[in-house]
XYZ file of C-alpha atoms in Angstrom:
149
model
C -21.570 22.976 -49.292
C -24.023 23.323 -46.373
C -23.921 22.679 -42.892
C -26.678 19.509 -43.395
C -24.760 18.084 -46.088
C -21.707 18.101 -44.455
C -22.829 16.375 -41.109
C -24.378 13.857 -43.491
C -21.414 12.815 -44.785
C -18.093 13.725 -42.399
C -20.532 13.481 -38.803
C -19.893 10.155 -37.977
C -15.698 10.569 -38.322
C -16.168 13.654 -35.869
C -18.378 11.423 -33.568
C -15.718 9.079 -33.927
C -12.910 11.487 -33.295
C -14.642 12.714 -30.216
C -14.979 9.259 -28.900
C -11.307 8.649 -29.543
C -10.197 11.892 -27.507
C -12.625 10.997 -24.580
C -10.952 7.307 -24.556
C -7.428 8.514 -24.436
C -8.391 10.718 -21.653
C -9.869 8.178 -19.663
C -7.356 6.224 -20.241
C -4.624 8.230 -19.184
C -6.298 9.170 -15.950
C -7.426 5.840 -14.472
C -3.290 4.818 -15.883
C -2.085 7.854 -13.856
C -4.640 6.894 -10.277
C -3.412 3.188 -10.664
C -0.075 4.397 -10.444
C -0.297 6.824 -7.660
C -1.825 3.681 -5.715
C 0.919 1.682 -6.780
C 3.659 4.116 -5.495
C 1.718 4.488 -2.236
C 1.584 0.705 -1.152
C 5.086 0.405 -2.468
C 6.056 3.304 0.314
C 3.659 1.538 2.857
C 4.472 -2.063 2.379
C 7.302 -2.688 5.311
C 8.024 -5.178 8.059
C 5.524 -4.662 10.769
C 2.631 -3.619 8.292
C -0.879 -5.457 8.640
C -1.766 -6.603 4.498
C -4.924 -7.811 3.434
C -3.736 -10.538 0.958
C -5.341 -11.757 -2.453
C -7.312 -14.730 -0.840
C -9.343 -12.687 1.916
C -6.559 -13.742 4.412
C -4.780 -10.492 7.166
C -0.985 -10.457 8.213
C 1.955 -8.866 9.447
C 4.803 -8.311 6.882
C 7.515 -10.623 8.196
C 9.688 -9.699 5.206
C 9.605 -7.756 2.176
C 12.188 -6.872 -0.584
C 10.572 -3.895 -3.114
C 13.474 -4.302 -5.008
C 13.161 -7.280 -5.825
C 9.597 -8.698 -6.445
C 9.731 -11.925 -7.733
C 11.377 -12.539 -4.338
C 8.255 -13.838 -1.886
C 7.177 -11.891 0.626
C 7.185 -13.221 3.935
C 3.740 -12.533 5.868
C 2.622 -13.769 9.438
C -0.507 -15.009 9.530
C -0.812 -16.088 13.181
C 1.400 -15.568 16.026
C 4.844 -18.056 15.173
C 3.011 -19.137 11.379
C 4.310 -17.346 8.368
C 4.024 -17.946 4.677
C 5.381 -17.095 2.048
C 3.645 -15.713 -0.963
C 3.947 -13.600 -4.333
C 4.522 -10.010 -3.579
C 1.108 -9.198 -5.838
C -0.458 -11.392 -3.231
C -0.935 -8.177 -0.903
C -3.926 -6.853 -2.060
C -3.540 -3.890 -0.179
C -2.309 -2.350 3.612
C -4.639 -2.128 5.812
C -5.191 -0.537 9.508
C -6.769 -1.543 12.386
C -9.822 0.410 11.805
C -10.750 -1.756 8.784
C -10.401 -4.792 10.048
C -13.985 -5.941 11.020
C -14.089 -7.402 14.409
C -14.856 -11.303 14.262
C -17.828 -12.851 14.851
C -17.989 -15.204 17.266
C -19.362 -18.557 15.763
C -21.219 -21.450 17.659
C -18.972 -24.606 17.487
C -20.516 -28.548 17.250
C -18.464 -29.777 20.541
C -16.211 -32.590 18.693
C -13.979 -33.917 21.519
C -13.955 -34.017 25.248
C -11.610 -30.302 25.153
C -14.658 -28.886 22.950
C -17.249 -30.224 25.416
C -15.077 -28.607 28.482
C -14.907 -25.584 26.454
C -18.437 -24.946 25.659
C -19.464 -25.234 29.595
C -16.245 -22.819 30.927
C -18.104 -19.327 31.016
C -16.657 -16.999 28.231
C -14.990 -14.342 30.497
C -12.672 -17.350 32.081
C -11.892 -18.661 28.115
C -11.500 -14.862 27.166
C -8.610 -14.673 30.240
C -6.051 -17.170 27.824
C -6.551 -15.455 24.262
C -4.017 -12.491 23.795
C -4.021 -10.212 20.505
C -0.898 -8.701 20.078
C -0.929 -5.237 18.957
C 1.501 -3.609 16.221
C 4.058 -2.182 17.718
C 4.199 -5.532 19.528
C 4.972 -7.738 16.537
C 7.063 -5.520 15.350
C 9.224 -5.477 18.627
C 8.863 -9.286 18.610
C 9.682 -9.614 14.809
C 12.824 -7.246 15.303
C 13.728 -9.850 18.574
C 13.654 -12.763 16.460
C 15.636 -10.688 13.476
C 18.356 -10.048 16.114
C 18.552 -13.657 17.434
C 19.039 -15.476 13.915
C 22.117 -12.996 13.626
């Protein structure tokens, strides 16, 4: 038997074959990256921790149990507002170099406190809004853990 005829007839089960190997190999890689990401947000996901969740929203980990995971997570949103959601919710952690800063919108004055707003120079509006850092809601998060007990 020659080399042609037996391409002709057995080539397409090597192709196959091939094709087979490459997919398990694929395969096992992108199985073995997803899990080193996996392990890595597992490690990083504690109280304190700014998330990016599932719906585009950012938080601070209020309270998270990796033990348990059907168990919701507890994520603050805003200063005194957190929610309560799945723990595949948090899309990933994120630090304060990713987060984009926000742009500031022009707002349709709707009430009288709108209208007063939107004449007060920026600087003096600027004076009341306060960001709290990390380290700051986690000190505040551990004073608030320390007076329920």
């Amino acid at each position: 038997m020659n080399l042609a005829t037996f391409f002709s007839q057995y080539g397409l089960f090597f192709v196959l074959a091939i094709l087979l190997v490459f997919m398990v190999f694929s395969t096992r890689r992108r199985n073995k990256r997803m899990k080193e990401e996996q392990e890595k947000k597992a490690t990083e996901t504690v109280p304190g921790a700014k998330v990016l969740l599932q719906g585009g929203l950012y938080g601070t980990i209020v309270e998270f149990d990796p033990e348990n995971l059907d168990r919701p997570a507890r994520v603050e949103i805003a200063p005194g507002v957190v929610i309560e959601v799945h723990s595949q919710a948090i899309l990933r952690i994120v630090n304060d170099e990713q987060i984009a800063p926000a742009v500031e919108e022009t707002h349709t004055p709707l009430d009288e406190q709108t209208l007063l707003d939107a004449h007060t120079p920026l600087d003096e509006r600027a004076k009341d809004i306060r960001i709290e850092s990390a380290e700051e809601t986690r000190a505040r998060l551990e004073r608030e853990a320390d007076d329920k007990n």
